[in-house]
Coordinates of C-alpha atoms and ligand atoms in Angstrom, one line a residue:
M184 CA 17.6 -37.2 -11.5
N185 CA 18.7 -37.7 -15.0
V186 CA 18.1 -34.8 -17.6
L187 CA 15.4 -36.5 -19.2
K188 CA 13.4 -37.2 -16.1
R189 CA 14.2 -33.9 -14.9
C190 CA 12.4 -32.4 -18.0
I191 CA 9.4 -34.6 -17.6
Y192 CA 9.1 -33.5 -13.9
G193 CA 9.6 -29.9 -15.1
I194 CA 6.8 -30.3 -17.7
S195 CA 4.4 -31.4 -15.0
I196 CA 5.1 -28.5 -12.8
I197 CA 5.9 -25.5 -15.0
S198 CA 4.8 -24.0 -18.3
I199 CA 6.3 -25.0 -21.7
A200 CA 7.9 -21.5 -22.0
S201 CA 10.2 -22.0 -19.0
M202 CA 10.7 -25.8 -19.7
N203 CA 13.4 -24.7 -22.2
V204 CA 15.3 -22.9 -19.4
Q205 CA 14.9 -26.2 -17.3
C206 CA 16.3 -28.5 -19.9
K207 CA 19.4 -26.4 -20.9
G208 CA 22.9 -26.4 -19.2
D209 CA 23.5 -27.1 -15.6
K210 CA 20.0 -27.5 -14.1
K211 CA 20.6 -27.6 -10.3
V212 CA 20.1 -24.1 -9.2
E213 CA 17.2 -23.4 -11.8
E214 CA 15.4 -26.6 -10.9
T215 CA 15.4 -25.7 -7.2
T216 CA 14.1 -22.3 -8.0
T217 CA 11.4 -23.6 -10.3
E218 CA 10.3 -26.3 -8.1
A219 CA 10.0 -23.7 -5.1
K220 CA 7.9 -21.3 -7.3
A221 CA 5.5 -24.2 -8.2
T222 CA 4.6 -24.6 -4.6
E223 CA 4.8 -20.8 -3.8
V224 CA 1.3 -19.1 -3.8
V225 CA 2.4 -15.8 -4.2
T226 CA 5.7 -15.3 -6.0
I227 CA 8.3 -12.3 -5.8
E228 CA 10.5 -11.4 -8.7
K229 CA 13.2 -9.0 -8.6
S230 CA 14.6 -6.9 -11.3
A231 CA 16.8 -3.8 -11.9
Y232 CA 14.7 -0.7 -12.3
G233 CA 17.3 1.9 -12.9
T234 CA 20.2 4.0 -11.5
T235 CA 19.9 7.6 -9.6
P236 CA 22.2 10.2 -10.7
K237 CA 24.0 9.6 -7.5
G238 CA 24.6 6.0 -8.7
E239 CA 22.2 4.3 -6.4
K240 CA 20.7 1.1 -7.9
I241 CA 17.0 0.9 -7.8
D242 CA 15.2 -2.4 -7.9
S243 CA 11.7 -3.3 -8.7
Y244 CA 9.8 -6.4 -7.1
K245 CA 6.9 -7.9 -8.5
L246 CA 4.6 -9.7 -6.1
K247 CA 2.0 -11.9 -8.0
N248 CA -0.6 -14.3 -6.6
Q249 CA -2.6 -17.0 -8.2
K250 CA -6.0 -14.8 -8.4
G251 CA -4.6 -12.3 -11.0
M252 CA -3.3 -9.8 -8.6
E253 CA 0.3 -8.4 -9.2
V254 CA 1.8 -5.4 -7.5
D255 CA 5.2 -3.7 -8.6
I256 CA 7.2 -1.9 -5.8
I257 CA 10.5 -0.1 -6.5
T258 CA 13.0 0.8 -3.8
Y259 CA 13.0 4.4 -4.7
G260 CA 10.3 6.0 -2.3
G261 CA 8.8 2.5 -1.7
I262 CA 6.6 3.4 -4.5
I263 CA 3.9 1.1 -5.7
S264 CA 4.5 1.7 -9.5
S265 CA 1.9 -0.7 -10.8
L266 CA -1.0 -2.7 -9.2
K267 CA -3.0 -5.0 -11.4
V268 CA -6.2 -6.6 -10.4
P269 CA -9.1 -8.6 -12.1
N270 CA -12.2 -7.0 -13.2
K271 CA -15.7 -8.8 -13.3
A272 CA -14.7 -10.6 -16.4
G273 CA -11.5 -11.8 -14.8
K274 CA -9.3 -9.5 -16.7
S275 CA -6.3 -8.2 -14.7
E276 CA -5.6 -4.5 -15.4
E277 CA -3.8 -1.5 -14.0
V278 CA -5.5 0.4 -11.3
V279 CA -3.0 2.9 -10.1
I280 CA -1.5 6.0 -11.7
G281 CA 2.1 5.5 -12.3
F282 CA 5.0 6.3 -14.7
N283 CA 7.2 4.0 -16.6
S284 CA 10.7 5.1 -15.8
L285 CA 12.9 6.1 -12.6
D286 CA 13.6 9.3 -14.4
Q287 CA 10.0 10.5 -14.4
Y288 CA 9.5 9.4 -10.7
M289 CA 12.5 11.4 -9.7
K290 CA 10.9 14.5 -11.3
A291 CA 8.5 16.6 -9.5
N292 CA 5.2 14.7 -9.1
P293 CA 2.3 14.5 -6.5
Y294 CA 3.8 11.6 -4.6
F295 CA 2.5 9.0 -7.2
G296 CA 2.3 5.7 -5.5
A297 CA 4.8 6.6 -2.8
L298 CA 5.5 6.0 1.0
I299 CA 5.0 9.2 2.8
G300 CA 7.0 10.3 5.9
R301 CA 8.0 11.3 8.5
Y302 CA 5.0 13.2 8.7
G303 CA 2.2 12.6 6.1
N304 CA -0.2 15.7 5.5
R305 CA 0.3 19.2 6.7
I306 CA 2.0 20.8 9.5
A307 CA 1.0 24.4 9.9
K308 CA 3.7 26.8 8.9
G309 CA 6.2 24.0 9.0
K310 CA 6.5 24.5 12.7
F311 CA 6.0 22.3 15.8
T312 CA 7.2 22.1 19.5
L313 CA 8.4 19.2 21.6
D314 CA 9.5 19.7 25.2
G315 CA 9.8 23.4 24.7
K316 CA 12.0 23.3 21.7
Q317 CA 10.6 24.5 18.3
Y318 CA 11.3 22.6 15.1
S319 CA 11.1 24.2 11.8
L320 CA 10.5 22.3 8.4
A321 CA 10.9 23.2 4.9
I322 CA 7.7 25.1 3.5
N323 CA 7.0 22.9 0.6
N324 CA 3.2 23.6 0.2
D325 CA 3.1 27.4 0.8
P326 CA 2.6 28.4 3.7
N327 CA 2.8 25.0 5.2
A328 CA 5.0 21.7 5.3
L329 CA 3.5 18.7 3.3
H330 CA 4.3 15.0 3.4
G331 CA 7.6 14.9 5.1
G332 CA 9.5 17.7 3.1
P333 CA 10.9 18.0 -0.2
E334 CA 13.2 15.1 0.2
G335 CA 10.8 12.9 2.5
F336 CA 10.4 9.4 2.4
H337 CA 9.1 9.3 -1.3
R338 CA 12.3 10.4 -2.5
V339 CA 14.8 8.1 -0.5
V340 CA 16.0 4.8 -1.4
W341 CA 14.9 1.9 0.8
T342 CA 16.5 -1.5 1.4
A343 CA 14.4 -4.5 0.7
E344 CA 14.2 -8.0 2.0
E345 CA 11.9 -10.6 0.7
A346 CA 9.7 -13.1 2.7
K347 CA 7.7 -16.0 1.3
G348 CA 5.5 -18.6 2.7
G349 CA 1.9 -19.8 3.3
D350 CA -0.6 -17.9 1.4
S351 CA 1.4 -14.6 0.9
A352 CA 4.7 -12.9 0.1
S353 CA 6.1 -9.8 1.6
L354 CA 8.7 -7.2 0.6
K355 CA 9.9 -5.5 3.8
L356 CA 11.5 -2.1 3.3
K357 CA 13.8 -0.4 5.6
Y358 CA 14.9 3.4 5.8
V359 CA 16.8 5.1 8.6
S360 CA 16.0 8.8 8.7
K361 CA 18.8 10.5 10.4
D362 CA 18.3 12.9 13.4
M363 CA 17.2 16.4 11.9
E364 CA 16.7 15.1 8.5
E365 CA 14.1 17.4 6.8
G366 CA 14.0 19.2 10.1
Y367 CA 12.7 16.3 12.5
P368 CA 14.5 15.2 15.5
G369 CA 15.7 11.7 16.2
N370 CA 17.2 8.8 14.2
L371 CA 14.2 7.1 13.0
T372 CA 14.4 3.4 11.9
V373 CA 11.4 2.7 9.7
F374 CA 10.2 -0.6 8.2
V375 CA 7.3 -0.9 5.7
T376 CA 6.3 -4.3 4.8
Y377 CA 4.0 -4.7 1.7
T378 CA 2.3 -8.3 1.9
L379 CA 0.4 -9.7 -1.1
N380 CA -2.2 -12.4 0.0
N381 CA -3.7 -14.7 -2.3
D382 CA -7.2 -13.3 -1.5
N383 CA -6.3 -10.2 -3.7
S384 CA -5.6 -8.1 -0.5
L385 CA -2.5 -5.9 -0.1
D386 CA -1.4 -5.4 3.6
V387 CA 0.9 -2.4 4.3
L388 CA 2.7 -2.7 7.7
Y389 CA 4.4 0.4 9.1
E390 CA 6.9 0.1 11.9
A391 CA 9.2 2.8 13.5
T392 CA 11.5 3.4 16.4
T393 CA 13.2 6.6 17.5
D394 CA 16.2 7.6 19.8
K395 CA 14.7 11.0 20.6
K396 CA 11.1 12.2 20.9
T397 CA 9.7 13.0 17.5
V398 CA 6.5 13.0 15.5
V399 CA 5.4 10.1 13.0
N400 CA 2.5 9.9 10.7
L401 CA 3.2 7.4 7.8
T402 CA 0.9 6.6 4.9
Q403 CA 1.0 5.3 1.3
H404 CA -0.2 7.8 -1.5
S405 CA -1.5 5.5 -4.5
Y406 CA -3.8 7.2 -6.8
F407 CA -6.4 4.5 -7.8
N408 CA -8.7 4.5 -10.8
L409 CA -10.6 1.2 -10.7
S410 CA -11.8 1.5 -14.3
S411 CA -8.2 1.2 -15.3
D412 CA -9.2 3.8 -17.9
F413 CA -6.8 6.6 -17.0
S414 CA -8.3 8.9 -19.5
K415 CA -11.5 9.0 -17.3
P416 CA -12.1 10.9 -14.3
I417 CA -12.9 9.0 -11.1
L418 CA -16.2 10.9 -10.7
D419 CA -18.4 7.6 -11.3
H420 CA -16.7 5.8 -8.5
E421 CA -18.9 5.1 -5.5
I422 CA -17.3 5.7 -2.2
T423 CA -18.0 4.9 1.3
I424 CA -16.2 6.2 4.4
D425 CA -17.1 5.0 7.8
A426 CA -17.0 8.4 9.5
D427 CA -19.5 10.4 11.3
K428 CA -17.2 13.2 11.3
L429 CA -14.8 15.3 9.2
V430 CA -11.6 17.4 10.1
P431 CA -12.7 20.8 8.6
V432 CA -9.8 22.9 7.3
D433 CA -8.8 26.6 6.7
A434 CA -8.0 28.1 3.3
T435 CA -4.3 26.5 3.6
L436 CA -6.0 23.1 4.3
I437 CA -4.8 23.2 8.0
P438 CA -7.3 21.9 10.4
T439 CA -9.6 24.5 12.4
G440 CA -9.3 22.1 15.3
E441 CA -13.0 21.2 15.3
L442 CA -14.5 18.0 14.3
T443 CA -17.6 18.4 12.4
D444 CA -20.8 16.1 11.7
V445 CA -21.0 15.0 8.1
T446 CA -24.8 14.7 8.2
N447 CA -26.4 16.7 5.4
T448 CA -23.2 17.7 4.0
P449 CA -21.4 16.5 0.6
F450 CA -18.9 14.9 3.0
D451 CA -21.5 12.1 4.2
F452 CA -20.2 8.9 2.6
R453 CA -21.7 6.5 5.3
K454 CA -23.8 5.2 2.3
A455 CA -22.2 4.8 -1.1
K456 CA -22.2 7.9 -3.0
A457 CA -20.6 8.6 -6.4
V458 CA -17.5 11.0 -6.1
G459 CA -19.3 13.3 -8.6
A460 CA -22.6 13.3 -6.8
A461 CA -21.9 16.4 -4.7
I462 CA -18.3 17.4 -5.6
G463 CA -19.8 20.5 -7.4
A464 CA -22.0 21.7 -4.4
K465 CA -21.7 25.1 -3.0
D466 CA -19.8 24.3 0.1
D467 CA -17.3 26.1 1.9
Q468 CA -15.1 22.9 2.6
L469 CA -15.1 21.8 -0.9
K470 CA -14.3 25.4 -2.0
K471 CA -11.1 25.2 0.2
G472 CA -10.2 21.9 -1.0
L473 CA -11.0 22.4 -4.4
G474 CA -13.1 19.2 -4.2
Y475 CA -12.4 16.4 -1.8
D476 CA -9.1 16.8 -0.1
H477 CA -9.9 16.2 3.8
C478 CA -9.4 13.9 6.5
W479 CA -12.3 12.1 7.9
V480 CA -12.5 10.9 11.6
L481 CA -13.1 7.3 11.1
N482 CA -15.7 5.6 13.4
N483 CA -15.0 2.9 15.8
Q484 CA -11.4 4.1 16.8
D485 CA -11.5 1.7 19.9
K486 CA -11.8 -1.3 17.8
G487 CA -8.2 -0.8 16.2
Y488 CA -8.1 -2.7 12.8
R489 CA -11.4 -2.3 11.1
F490 CA -13.1 -1.4 7.7
A491 CA -12.8 2.3 7.1
A492 CA -13.7 3.1 3.5
S493 CA -14.4 1.5 0.1
A494 CA -14.4 2.6 -3.7
Y495 CA -16.4 0.8 -6.4
D496 CA -16.5 1.1 -10.1
A497 CA -19.7 -0.3 -11.6
G498 CA -18.2 -0.6 -15.1
S499 CA -15.3 -2.9 -14.1
G500 CA -17.0 -4.3 -11.1
R501 CA -13.9 -3.7 -9.2
L502 CA -14.4 -3.0 -5.4
L503 CA -11.5 -1.8 -3.1
E504 CA -12.1 -1.9 0.6
V505 CA -9.6 -0.3 2.9
Y506 CA -9.0 -1.6 6.4
T507 CA -7.0 0.4 9.0
D508 CA -6.3 0.7 12.7
Q509 CA -5.5 4.5 12.1
P510 CA -7.9 7.3 13.3
G511 CA -8.2 9.0 10.1
I512 CA -8.5 8.8 6.4
Q513 CA -7.6 11.4 3.7
F514 CA -9.7 11.1 0.8
Y515 CA -8.2 13.2 -2.1
S516 CA -10.0 13.4 -5.2
G517 CA -7.0 14.1 -7.5
N518 CA -7.9 17.9 -7.7
F519 CA -4.5 19.1 -8.5
L520 CA -3.8 16.6 -11.5
D521 CA -3.7 18.9 -14.4
G522 CA -2.8 17.2 -17.4
T523 CA 0.8 17.9 -17.4
L524 CA 2.1 14.5 -16.2
P525 CA 2.7 11.5 -18.7
M526 CA 0.7 8.2 -18.5
R527 CA 2.6 5.0 -19.1
N528 CA 1.6 4.6 -22.7
G529 CA 0.8 8.0 -24.0
G530 CA -1.4 10.8 -23.0
T531 CA -1.4 12.7 -19.6
Y532 CA -3.0 12.3 -16.1
A533 CA -5.9 14.9 -16.3
H534 CA -8.0 16.6 -13.4
R535 CA -9.4 13.9 -11.2
T536 CA -8.4 10.7 -13.1
G537 CA -7.1 9.3 -9.8
F538 CA -8.1 9.3 -6.1
C539 CA -6.3 8.7 -2.8
L540 CA -7.3 7.1 0.2
E541 CA -4.4 7.8 2.8
T542 CA -5.1 6.1 6.2
Q543 CA -3.3 8.4 8.8
H544 CA -3.5 10.6 11.9
Y545 CA -5.4 13.9 11.3
P546 CA -3.3 16.6 9.8
D547 CA -1.2 19.0 11.9
S548 CA -1.7 16.8 14.8
P549 CA 1.7 18.0 16.4
N550 CA 0.0 21.6 16.9
Q551 CA -3.5 20.4 17.8
K552 CA -3.8 19.5 21.5
D553 CA -7.2 17.8 21.2
F554 CA -6.1 15.5 18.3
P555 CA -4.7 12.1 19.0
S556 CA -0.9 12.2 19.5
T557 CA 1.4 11.5 16.8
I558 CA 4.5 11.7 19.2
L559 CA 6.8 8.8 19.3
N560 CA 9.2 8.3 22.2
P561 CA 12.3 6.3 22.6
G562 CA 11.5 2.8 23.6
E563 CA 8.0 2.9 21.9
N564 CA 7.2 1.0 18.9
Y565 CA 5.2 2.9 16.0
K566 CA 3.2 0.0 14.5
T567 CA 0.2 0.4 12.3
K568 CA -1.5 -1.7 9.4
T569 CA -3.5 -0.8 6.5
S570 CA -5.1 -3.3 3.8
F571 CA -6.3 -2.6 0.4
K572 CA -8.7 -5.6 -0.3
F573 CA -9.8 -6.0 -3.9
S574 CA -12.9 -8.0 -5.2
V575 CA -15.5 -7.8 -7.8
K576 CA -19.4 -7.4 -7.7
Ligands
LIG18 C1 -3.0 16.2 -0.1 C2 -3.1 17.1 -1.3 C3 -1.9 17.1 -2.1 C4 -1.8 15.7 -2.6 C5 -0.4 15.8 -3.4 C6 -2.6 14.8 -0.8 O1 -2.4 13.9 0.3 O2 -4.1 16.2 0.8 O3 -3.5 18.4 -0.8 O4 -2.3 18.0 -3.2 O5 -1.5 14.9 -1.6 O6 0.5 16.7 -3.1

């Protein structure tokens, strides 16, 4: 193709802005990339995000579909640093809490957007026993261990591999957690694949294998605010959770071991209810959680992957539906957000300006004989999938 033809072809498939690039210099490589992009339904763009004090290079990947959804993932902590979805007027806006620099993500923060492991949620007093041997974890949420430890999966650097094709694009992250890292036995090889589809759903596939018996409970810790107005609490969001039962906790947020009926309690979200409707009710569990910070026992566990929960913001019209194959979901109403951490463009994240829907096994399962097991043995494949589906109504 001569340069002129190439340029005409370029005009027909790409925007005028990128045409300049197409028509300058040696075109071979750029042209191929651009042509490929034109046929790709969901694109991925890699960029440098920053460098850790140890000299590790951190990348950011932007996955973008043709329906106005964009997700940015950084290789530090596998963090979703930005997620934009359209409102009912078709305007794409930010819906997750995040920072705008690696420095800020590296400072203490409540797991904004991060991948959580090796064990998401709490383990009582940081102790558990496998085959008669007791393991001790760091106490990072006095008196318990929380979210995999101070240097858990949210603070490690993942390697990334892109995959494109069909109606989606994926970023497959990998991390090898060494035997006894953060106190957990076994070398654990972990893959987390984020897939953006062209129907505005984001799938998160978690996979792991071990060479020694261990415990695993992986999750994703994005804080959503579907209104996109992060100066506003999420109390108006209407939540549904497909769960007849709750995992009640003690004063340190460790399960008591019972599973209690949600009927006639502030924890009944079987029909859509605003977060704020009963969060202020006189209720022992709400008192312990300082609001909602509990794991619900999801219904239909025998069905595997199924609808688990939803959140709806009437102002923007955004609806988020969560699907999972996991037995539980932690609904956390951002009770510990306290106005100390900076928003992306000025201001700070105040009390309850974001909520989490963390699909997972019940907290402290390694110490609760009646809870579904979180043990992973050598030769077994840990494989679980959660999807965040966005739409408007
Ligand atoms: C926990 C909260 C905790 C938050 C941030 C949530 O998953 O349930 O208790 O404060 O993570 O650390």
